[in-house]
Tab-separated table of C-alpha atoms and ligand atoms in Angstrom:
chain	number	residue	atom	x	y	z
D	8	MET	CA	54.456	1.692	-25.879
D	9	ARG	CA	52.051	4.613	-26.383
D	10	ILE	CA	49.605	2.569	-23.810
D	11	LEU	CA	52.098	2.036	-21.230
D	12	PHE	CA	53.015	5.600	-21.067
D	13	GLY	CA	49.761	6.415	-20.582
D	14	LEU	CA	49.770	4.276	-17.842
D	15	ALA	CA	52.060	5.184	-16.339
D	16	LEU	CA	51.187	8.585	-16.592
D	17	ALA	CA	48.104	7.830	-15.258
D	18	LEU	CA	49.452	5.856	-12.014
D	19	ILE	CA	51.823	8.885	-11.185
D	20	ALA	CA	48.379	11.024	-11.278
D	21	GLY	CA	46.720	9.096	-9.356
D	22	LEU	CA	43.838	8.766	-11.741
D	23	PRO	CA	42.471	5.598	-13.368
D	24	ALA	CA	43.929	4.442	-16.388
D	25	PRO	CA	42.029	4.699	-19.412
D	26	ALA	CA	39.983	1.440	-20.094
D	27	GLY	CA	40.507	-0.837	-23.130
D	28	ALA	CA	37.712	-2.215	-24.833
D	29	GLY	CA	38.414	-5.696	-23.319
D	30	ASP	CA	38.499	-4.269	-19.916
D	31	PRO	CA	35.732	-5.398	-17.302
D	32	ILE	CA	33.594	-2.405	-16.481
D	33	ARG	CA	33.766	-2.405	-12.827
D	34	ILE	CA	30.992	-1.035	-10.547
D	35	GLY	CA	32.004	-0.312	-6.456
D	36	VAL	CA	28.990	-1.064	-4.611
D	37	VAL	CA	28.940	0.733	-0.995
D	38	LEU	CA	26.173	-0.855	0.703
D	39	PRO	CA	25.326	-1.985	3.931
D	40	PHE	CA	26.240	-5.975	4.358
D	41	SER	CA	25.998	-5.779	8.252
D	42	GLY	CA	24.356	-3.242	10.676
D	43	VAL	CA	20.838	-2.010	10.943
D	44	TYR	CA	19.993	-2.043	7.702
D	45	ALA	CA	22.130	-5.323	6.448
D	46	ALA	CA	19.263	-7.320	4.929
D	47	LEU	CA	18.368	-3.533	2.539
D	48	GLY	CA	21.989	-4.132	1.411
D	49	GLY	CA	21.034	-7.491	0.383
D	50	ASP	CA	18.296	-6.894	-1.347
D	51	ILE	CA	19.640	-4.534	-3.827
D	52	THR	CA	22.309	-6.383	-4.465
D	53	ASP	CA	19.630	-9.471	-5.580
D	54	GLY	CA	17.694	-6.960	-7.639
D	55	MET	CA	20.932	-5.974	-9.274
D	56	MET	CA	22.016	-9.318	-10.023
D	57	LEU	CA	18.801	-10.352	-11.419
D	58	ALA	CA	19.087	-7.355	-13.749
D	59	PHE	CA	22.134	-8.231	-14.892
D	60	GLU	CA	21.012	-12.001	-15.838
D	61	THR	CA	18.192	-10.173	-17.556
D	62	PHE	CA	19.638	-7.319	-19.261
D	63	GLY	CA	22.934	-8.493	-19.868
D	64	ASP	CA	25.688	-8.650	-17.830
D	65	THR	CA	28.140	-7.798	-20.491
D	66	VAL	CA	27.954	-4.203	-23.009
D	67	ALA	CA	30.531	-4.441	-26.125
D	68	GLY	CA	32.478	-7.302	-25.317
D	69	ARG	CA	33.158	-5.645	-21.449
D	70	ARG	CA	31.884	-7.482	-18.850
D	71	ILE	CA	30.235	-5.830	-15.885
D	72	GLU	CA	32.066	-6.964	-12.486
D	73	LEU	CA	31.170	-5.996	-9.630
D	74	ILE	CA	33.227	-4.482	-6.425
D	75	ARG	CA	31.208	-4.799	-2.842
D	76	GLU	CA	31.671	-3.025	0.223
D	77	ASP	CA	29.936	-2.504	3.542
D	78	SER	CA	29.243	0.170	4.387
D	79	GLU	CA	28.181	-0.744	8.024
D	80	VAL	CA	25.441	2.052	7.854
D	81	LYS	CA	28.560	4.909	9.555
D	82	PRO	CA	29.002	7.600	7.469
D	83	SER	CA	32.871	7.122	7.883
D	84	VAL	CA	33.146	4.028	6.531
D	85	GLY	CA	30.968	4.807	3.943
D	86	LEU	CA	33.355	7.330	3.385
D	87	THR	CA	36.338	5.424	3.155
D	88	LYS	CA	35.409	2.547	1.717
D	89	THR	CA	34.281	4.476	-1.540
D	90	LYS	CA	38.068	6.354	-1.211
D	91	LYS	CA	39.377	2.552	-1.633
D	92	LEU	CA	37.180	1.352	-4.224
D	93	VAL	CA	38.297	5.014	-6.649
D	94	TYR	CA	41.679	5.144	-5.659
D	95	GLN	CA	42.453	1.195	-5.007
D	96	ASP	CA	40.206	-1.046	-7.248
D	97	GLN	CA	39.895	2.197	-9.581
D	98	VAL	CA	35.606	1.553	-10.398
D	99	ASP	CA	34.725	3.293	-13.714
D	100	LEU	CA	31.219	3.791	-11.304
D	101	LEU	CA	29.569	3.544	-8.006
D	102	VAL	CA	26.499	2.606	-6.894
D	103	GLY	CA	25.496	3.157	-2.933
D	104	PRO	CA	24.070	3.727	-0.466
D	105	VAL	CA	20.972	2.606	1.707
D	106	ALA	CA	21.041	5.374	4.450
D	107	SER	CA	20.713	9.500	4.214
D	108	ASN	CA	23.539	10.090	6.767
D	109	VAL	CA	26.248	7.936	4.671
D	110	ALA	CA	24.878	9.408	1.714
D	111	GLY	CA	25.978	12.736	3.232
D	112	ALA	CA	29.407	11.487	3.778
D	113	MET	CA	29.961	10.652	0.211
D	114	ARG	CA	28.542	13.473	-1.490
D	115	ASP	CA	31.436	15.756	-1.756
D	116	PHE	CA	34.364	13.201	-2.317
D	117	VAL	CA	32.170	12.091	-5.329
D	118	HIS	CA	31.223	15.351	-6.504
D	119	ASN	CA	35.294	16.417	-6.662
D	120	ALA	CA	36.446	13.231	-7.987
D	121	GLU	CA	33.716	13.529	-11.084
D	122	ILE	CA	32.658	9.836	-10.333
D	123	PRO	CA	28.840	8.928	-10.880
D	124	LEU	CA	27.338	7.416	-8.472
D	125	ILE	CA	23.957	6.054	-8.667
D	126	VAL	CA	21.790	5.861	-5.403
D	127	PRO	CA	19.971	3.025	-5.111
D	128	ASN	CA	17.993	4.083	-1.931
D	129	ALA	CA	19.417	6.571	0.402
D	130	GLY	CA	16.645	9.422	0.257
D	131	ASN	CA	18.845	12.834	1.784
D	132	ASN	CA	17.003	15.331	0.116
D	133	LEU	CA	20.033	17.620	-0.606
D	134	LEU	CA	21.995	15.299	-2.917
D	135	THR	CA	19.228	16.414	-5.223
D	136	GLY	CA	18.487	19.720	-4.072
D	137	GLU	CA	20.759	22.303	-2.314
D	138	ARG	CA	24.015	19.855	-2.778
D	139	CYS	CA	22.848	18.473	-5.742
D	140	SER	CA	25.708	17.395	-8.315
D	141	PRO	CA	26.073	16.463	-11.956
D	142	TRP	CA	27.632	13.308	-10.582
D	143	VAL	CA	25.017	11.624	-8.187
D	144	ILE	CA	21.983	10.269	-10.037
D	145	ARG	CA	19.386	9.227	-7.661
D	146	THR	CA	17.069	5.771	-8.629
D	147	SER	CA	15.364	5.433	-5.696
D	148	PHE	CA	13.456	8.354	-4.159
D	149	SER	CA	13.925	11.582	-2.098
D	150	ASN	CA	12.803	11.024	1.334
D	151	ASP	CA	10.098	14.440	0.635
D	152	GLN	CA	9.206	12.547	-2.718
D	153	ILE	CA	7.685	9.674	-0.633
D	154	ASN	CA	6.281	11.674	2.253
D	155	ARG	CA	4.965	14.703	0.917
D	156	GLY	CA	1.505	13.742	-0.528
D	157	MET	CA	0.781	11.865	2.266
D	158	GLY	CA	-0.090	15.262	4.212
D	159	GLY	CA	-2.831	15.911	2.337
D	160	TRP	CA	-3.569	12.257	1.668
D	161	LEU	CA	-4.767	11.911	5.195
D	162	PHE	CA	-5.987	15.047	5.605
D	163	ASP	CA	-8.452	14.253	3.144
D	164	LYS	CA	-9.516	11.129	4.697
D	165	GLY	CA	-10.483	13.187	7.521
D	166	TYR	CA	-7.671	12.807	9.616
D	167	ARG	CA	-6.945	16.047	11.771
D	168	SER	CA	-4.161	15.820	14.181
D	169	LEU	CA	-0.867	13.684	13.849
D	170	TYR	CA	2.052	12.592	15.998
D	171	LEU	CA	5.104	12.092	14.455
D	172	LEU	CA	7.890	9.225	15.092
D	173	ALA	CA	10.942	8.367	12.850
D	174	ALA	CA	14.283	7.073	13.570
D	175	ASP	CA	16.623	10.060	14.688
D	176	TYR	CA	18.980	10.920	11.819
D	177	ALA	CA	18.698	12.757	8.131
D	178	ALA	CA	16.093	10.434	7.099
D	179	GLY	CA	13.408	10.325	9.649
D	180	HIS	CA	13.983	14.025	10.012
D	181	GLN	CA	13.568	15.064	6.081
D	182	MET	CA	10.520	12.755	5.812
D	183	MET	CA	8.680	14.006	8.764
D	184	ALA	CA	9.735	17.542	7.751
D	185	ALA	CA	7.724	16.737	4.268
D	186	VAL	CA	4.665	15.131	6.246
D	187	LYS	CA	4.167	18.376	8.941
D	188	ARG	CA	4.637	20.983	5.565
D	189	SER	CA	1.655	19.198	4.209
D	190	PHE	CA	-0.802	18.492	6.959
D	191	THR	CA	-0.137	21.999	8.525
D	192	ALA	CA	-0.556	23.630	5.251
D	193	ALA	CA	-4.154	21.459	4.801
D	194	GLY	CA	-4.999	22.298	8.164
D	195	GLY	CA	-3.820	19.118	10.551
D	196	ALA	CA	-2.051	19.867	13.396
D	197	ILE	CA	1.048	17.937	14.672
D	198	VAL	CA	0.226	17.652	18.116
D	199	GLY	CA	4.059	15.856	19.305
D	200	GLU	CA	7.253	14.383	17.614
D	201	GLU	CA	9.618	12.363	18.776
D	202	TYR	CA	13.119	10.958	17.381
D	203	PRO	CA	14.713	8.105	19.135
D	204	PRO	CA	18.323	7.065	18.165
D	205	LEU	CA	19.060	4.438	15.282
D	206	ARG	CA	20.713	2.236	16.435
D	207	GLU	CA	20.180	2.457	19.985
D	208	THR	CA	16.533	2.027	20.252
D	209	LYS	CA	15.433	-1.268	21.691
D	210	ASP	CA	12.587	-0.696	23.321
D	211	PHE	CA	9.284	1.683	22.017
D	212	ALA	CA	7.889	1.582	25.206
D	213	PRO	CA	7.884	5.197	26.716
D	214	TYR	CA	7.578	6.753	22.921
D	215	LEU	CA	4.017	4.481	22.854
D	216	ALA	CA	3.066	5.581	26.252
D	217	LYS	CA	3.685	9.247	25.374
D	218	ILE	CA	1.712	8.503	21.676
D	219	LYS	CA	-1.415	6.926	23.595
D	220	ALA	CA	-1.438	10.101	26.328
D	221	ALA	CA	-1.468	12.806	22.842
D	222	LYS	CA	-4.478	11.114	21.813
D	223	PRO	CA	-3.929	11.727	18.031
D	224	ASP	CA	-5.946	10.604	15.021
D	225	ALA	CA	-2.720	8.679	13.730
D	226	MET	CA	0.612	8.061	14.260
D	227	TYR	CA	2.980	9.004	11.187
D	228	VAL	CA	6.202	7.196	11.572
D	229	PHE	CA	9.396	6.196	9.896
D	230	PHE	CA	11.670	3.143	10.854
D	231	ALA	CA	12.950	0.453	8.587
D	232	GLY	CA	15.079	-2.945	9.236
D	233	GLY	CA	15.345	-3.952	12.559
D	234	PRO	CA	13.321	-1.025	14.099
D	235	ALA	CA	10.665	-1.320	12.014
D	236	ILE	CA	9.718	-5.260	13.017
D	237	GLN	CA	10.694	-4.050	16.735
D	238	PHE	CA	8.205	-1.113	16.459
D	239	VAL	CA	5.701	-3.060	14.834
D	240	LYS	CA	5.241	-5.626	17.095
D	241	GLN	CA	5.082	-3.256	19.862
D	242	VAL	CA	2.123	-1.540	18.347
D	243	HIS	CA	0.447	-4.453	18.279
D	244	ASP	CA	1.036	-5.903	21.657
D	245	PHE	CA	0.325	-2.414	23.132
D	246	GLY	CA	-3.217	-2.500	21.528
D	247	LEU	CA	-2.329	0.840	20.267
D	248	LYS	CA	-4.121	0.444	16.575
D	249	LYS	CA	-7.472	0.099	17.976
D	250	GLU	CA	-6.906	3.773	19.140
D	251	ILE	CA	-4.980	5.488	16.974
D	252	ALA	CA	-4.500	4.551	13.196
D	253	LEU	CA	-0.575	3.291	12.112
D	254	THR	CA	0.544	5.491	9.278
D	255	GLY	CA	3.763	6.537	7.991
D	256	ALA	CA	6.543	5.882	4.928
D	257	GLY	CA	5.818	2.585	4.203
D	258	TRP	CA	9.040	0.894	4.734
D	259	LEU	CA	7.686	-0.087	8.011
D	260	THR	CA	5.798	-3.256	6.766
D	261	SER	CA	8.120	-4.135	3.771
D	262	PRO	CA	7.786	-7.341	2.085
D	263	LEU	CA	11.348	-7.658	3.346
D	264	PHE	CA	10.166	-7.566	7.081
D	265	LEU	CA	6.554	-8.753	7.034
D	266	PRO	CA	7.851	-12.555	7.522
D	267	ALA	CA	8.852	-11.505	10.713
D	268	GLU	CA	6.121	-9.067	11.686
D	269	GLY	CA	3.147	-11.462	10.476
D	270	ALA	CA	-0.317	-10.122	11.340
D	271	ALA	CA	1.270	-7.485	13.512
D	272	ALA	CA	1.680	-5.330	10.123
D	273	VAL	CA	-1.946	-5.669	9.566
D	274	GLY	CA	-3.591	-1.793	9.272
D	275	PHE	CA	-1.012	0.074	8.746
D	276	THR	CA	-1.489	2.702	5.631
D	277	GLY	CA	1.481	3.703	3.992
D	278	ALA	CA	3.196	5.332	0.926
D	279	LEU	CA	5.889	4.066	-1.307
D	280	ASN	CA	7.403	3.729	-4.148
D	281	TYR	CA	6.789	0.052	-4.967
D	282	VAL	CA	4.728	-2.746	-3.420
D	283	PRO	CA	4.438	-6.335	-4.980
D	284	SER	CA	0.703	-5.683	-5.382
D	285	ILE	CA	0.742	-3.394	-8.424
D	286	ASP	CA	-1.117	-4.817	-11.348
D	287	SER	CA	1.475	-4.494	-14.179
D	288	ASP	CA	3.002	-7.342	-16.633
D	289	GLU	CA	6.131	-5.977	-15.854
D	290	ASN	CA	5.721	-6.847	-11.918
D	291	ARG	CA	4.480	-9.907	-12.493
D	292	GLN	CA	7.351	-11.148	-14.769
D	293	PHE	CA	9.799	-9.198	-12.162
D	294	GLN	CA	7.840	-11.127	-9.526
D	295	ASN	CA	8.024	-14.619	-10.948
D	296	ALA	CA	11.618	-14.213	-12.266
D	297	PHE	CA	12.637	-13.255	-8.424
D	298	GLN	CA	10.596	-15.634	-6.479
D	299	GLU	CA	11.803	-18.274	-8.814
D	300	LYS	CA	15.815	-17.479	-7.894
D	301	HIS	CA	14.918	-16.666	-4.268
D	302	GLY	CA	11.934	-18.000	-3.068
D	303	ARG	CA	10.872	-15.203	-1.502
D	304	VAL	CA	8.754	-12.132	-2.728
D	305	GLY	CA	10.875	-8.906	-4.341
D	306	SER	CA	10.942	-5.971	-2.267
D	307	GLU	CA	11.108	-2.132	-2.880
D	308	PHE	CA	14.760	-3.006	-2.177
D	309	THR	CA	14.964	-5.036	-4.332
D	310	VAL	CA	13.036	-3.090	-7.241
D	311	GLN	CA	15.472	-0.312	-6.917
D	312	GLY	CA	18.225	-2.471	-6.876
D	313	TYR	CA	16.882	-3.776	-10.323
D	314	ASP	CA	15.928	-0.693	-11.771
D	315	THR	CA	19.876	0.542	-10.964
D	316	ALA	CA	21.543	-1.996	-12.954
D	317	ARG	CA	18.893	-2.132	-15.970
D	318	LEU	CA	19.940	2.035	-15.888
D	319	ILE	CA	23.363	1.318	-16.188
D	320	VAL	CA	23.440	-1.448	-18.734
D	321	GLU	CA	20.755	0.795	-20.764
D	322	ALA	CA	23.072	3.916	-20.386
D	323	LEU	CA	26.346	1.650	-21.154
D	324	GLU	CA	24.408	0.403	-24.523
D	325	ILE	CA	23.972	4.462	-25.654
D	326	THR	CA	27.739	4.724	-25.206
D	327	GLY	CA	28.848	1.441	-26.820
D	328	GLY	CA	30.102	0.178	-23.801
D	329	ALA	CA	32.617	3.436	-22.877
D	330	THR	CA	32.969	4.544	-19.181
D	331	ASP	CA	35.870	7.207	-19.857
D	332	ASP	CA	33.729	10.185	-20.285
D	333	LYS	CA	31.868	10.067	-17.384
D	334	ALA	CA	29.305	13.247	-18.601
D	335	ALA	CA	28.818	11.071	-21.465
D	336	LEU	CA	27.764	8.153	-19.469
D	337	VAL	CA	25.301	10.651	-17.133
D	338	ALA	CA	24.261	12.108	-20.278
D	339	ALA	CA	23.060	8.581	-21.544
D	340	MET	CA	21.513	8.136	-18.286
D	341	HIS	CA	19.265	11.138	-19.369
D	342	GLN	CA	18.406	9.219	-22.152
D	343	VAL	CA	17.252	5.946	-20.566
D	344	SER	CA	13.537	5.979	-19.498
D	345	PHE	CA	11.586	2.424	-19.150
D	346	THR	CA	8.534	0.932	-17.342
D	347	GLY	CA	9.572	-1.136	-14.762
D	348	PRO	CA	7.895	-3.484	-12.159
D	349	ARG	CA	7.142	0.140	-10.008
D	350	GLY	CA	5.752	1.943	-13.492
D	351	PRO	CA	7.894	4.390	-15.661
D	352	LEU	CA	10.590	6.079	-14.370
D	353	ARG	CA	13.334	7.906	-15.728
D	354	ILE	CA	15.864	10.562	-14.407
D	355	ASP	CA	15.436	14.528	-14.271
D	356	PRO	CA	17.959	16.008	-15.554
D	357	ALA	CA	17.707	18.755	-13.538
D	358	THR	CA	17.845	17.580	-10.026
D	359	ASN	CA	19.104	13.800	-10.871
D	360	ASN	CA	16.028	12.494	-9.197
D	361	VAL	CA	14.097	9.434	-10.453
D	362	ILE	CA	10.695	10.537	-11.373
D	363	GLN	CA	7.775	7.947	-10.379
D	364	ASP	CA	4.786	6.761	-9.364
D	365	ILE	CA	4.077	7.109	-5.824
D	366	TYR	CA	1.410	4.027	-3.678
D	367	VAL	CA	-0.432	4.550	-0.931
D	368	PHE	CA	-1.391	1.318	0.045
D	369	GLU	CA	-3.199	-0.733	3.148
D	370	THR	CA	-1.390	-3.645	5.099
D	371	ARG	CA	-3.827	-5.951	4.631
D	372	GLN	CA	-4.566	-9.869	5.884
D	373	VAL	CA	-5.221	-11.811	2.134
D	374	GLY	CA	-6.278	-15.223	3.183
D	375	TYR	CA	-3.148	-16.534	4.702
D	376	ALA	CA	-0.891	-13.726	3.610
D	377	VAL	CA	-0.642	-10.630	4.716
D	378	LYS	CA	0.095	-8.203	1.986
D	379	GLN	CA	0.266	-4.663	0.900
D	380	VAL	CA	-2.999	-3.953	-1.350
D	381	VAL	CA	-3.055	-0.466	-3.427
D	382	ILE	CA	-5.381	2.292	-2.707
D	383	ASP	CA	-4.328	5.340	-4.291
D	384	LYS	CA	-1.844	6.327	-6.665
D	385	MET	CA	-0.027	9.387	-7.232
D	386	GLU	CA	1.166	9.762	-10.838
D	387	ALA	CA	4.672	10.625	-11.873
D	388	VAL	CA	5.492	12.321	-8.917
D	389	GLN	CA	8.584	14.719	-9.393
D	390	ASP	CA	10.623	17.150	-7.071
D	391	PRO	CA	10.916	20.847	-7.649
D	392	PRO	CA	14.736	21.629	-7.871
D	393	ASN	CA	14.719	22.883	-3.747
D	394	GLY	CA	17.689	24.928	-4.569
D	395	CYS	CA	19.426	22.514	-7.059
D	396	ARG	CA	21.673	24.241	-9.543
D	397	MET	CA	23.411	21.644	-11.488
D	398	GLU	CA	26.570	22.973	-12.986
D	399	VAL	CA	29.516	21.381	-13.477
D	400	GLY	CA	32.590	21.808	-10.662
D	401	ARG	CA	30.312	24.119	-8.605
D	402	GLY	CA	31.601	22.245	-5.022
L	525	BEZ	C1	17.514	6.843	4.056
L	525	BEZ	O1	18.434	6.456	5.043
L	525	BEZ	O2	17.546	7.298	3.028
L	525	BEZ	C2	16.634	5.381	4.067
L	525	BEZ	C3	17.046	4.039	5.039
L	525	BEZ	C4	16.120	3.108	4.680
L	525	BEZ	C5	15.018	3.238	3.876
L	525	BEZ	C6	14.276	4.171	3.465
L	525	BEZ	C7	15.089	5.777	3.487
């Protein structure tokens, strides 16, 4: 009777009813399953599923259930689907999204609803900086974290001028700002920058012509998904890499895109939080399991999904499967740390961004395969607070 009364009250107030011991743990997943980043959403999901198989899909008798929604890489769709998962499906926590602009649209709702959102990709700096929230935890990276080390690194290798080229939305602008800041601080010059539209750009030829004319030592770029494949092929066909080095945020030659890019990807130098050639037992175990199941190489996106699900399982084990006290669930996530395929990782309680190693790699022809070969490593890269003040109810 008391349970029924509580349930009725919760329904009237529009609040989720308290979860019972045997109830499933519902995770609302907001990822792109269509649109320019659809393949990334698929890889993150595959990584999560493998982690639930590996680390357990039931905690304290509660089975973990995923409810998936397609963000379509559209901010308004991502927000609508998030609201549906919280109000209608009454999920216990959320995972998503892939794109920085979608993350920006979801942030205020999640913050005000006080539902934990674990971000398995979108790097929007604001979410763990100025607009940080106790309820937003990121297992992937910030856009600044991946790129800011590369300005100094490229300068040290002798590059003196860069041309920046990136998709025209929050992620592209934040990544280029990071490398611009560190490259100019080291003494280098930015000789040009362009931001082609994310969805609409099918032909990079006009941009490549401008880069060729500007004669920089290197181009520094950010593209992922279909645009990355198109860009890599066109740079190769133009023969531009013979004159100007191709460098950038490492997603350009992700294992997810390499089968389509092939030898055109060779010669790229990038930075990323994971590449399949990392030499560790944890990584070999992950790749063996993933390749056995899917018949393809696991990408950085699969690893981010895998580590996200592992963080959730290990945090739930700490709370004994309880999900009603969201603050306790987030506090448990702060207690979790492990060495996964990408190396050691933990969540920084000051920003809720992940602390992790960043790898510099070259994409090379190795025998018959094209691979990302690690050439340098920046250890335990941690974002400064960047304006984050972690206070509950700060809006
Ligand atoms: C982003 O929008 O934050 C993003 C998308 C794809 C790869 C990396 C970052």
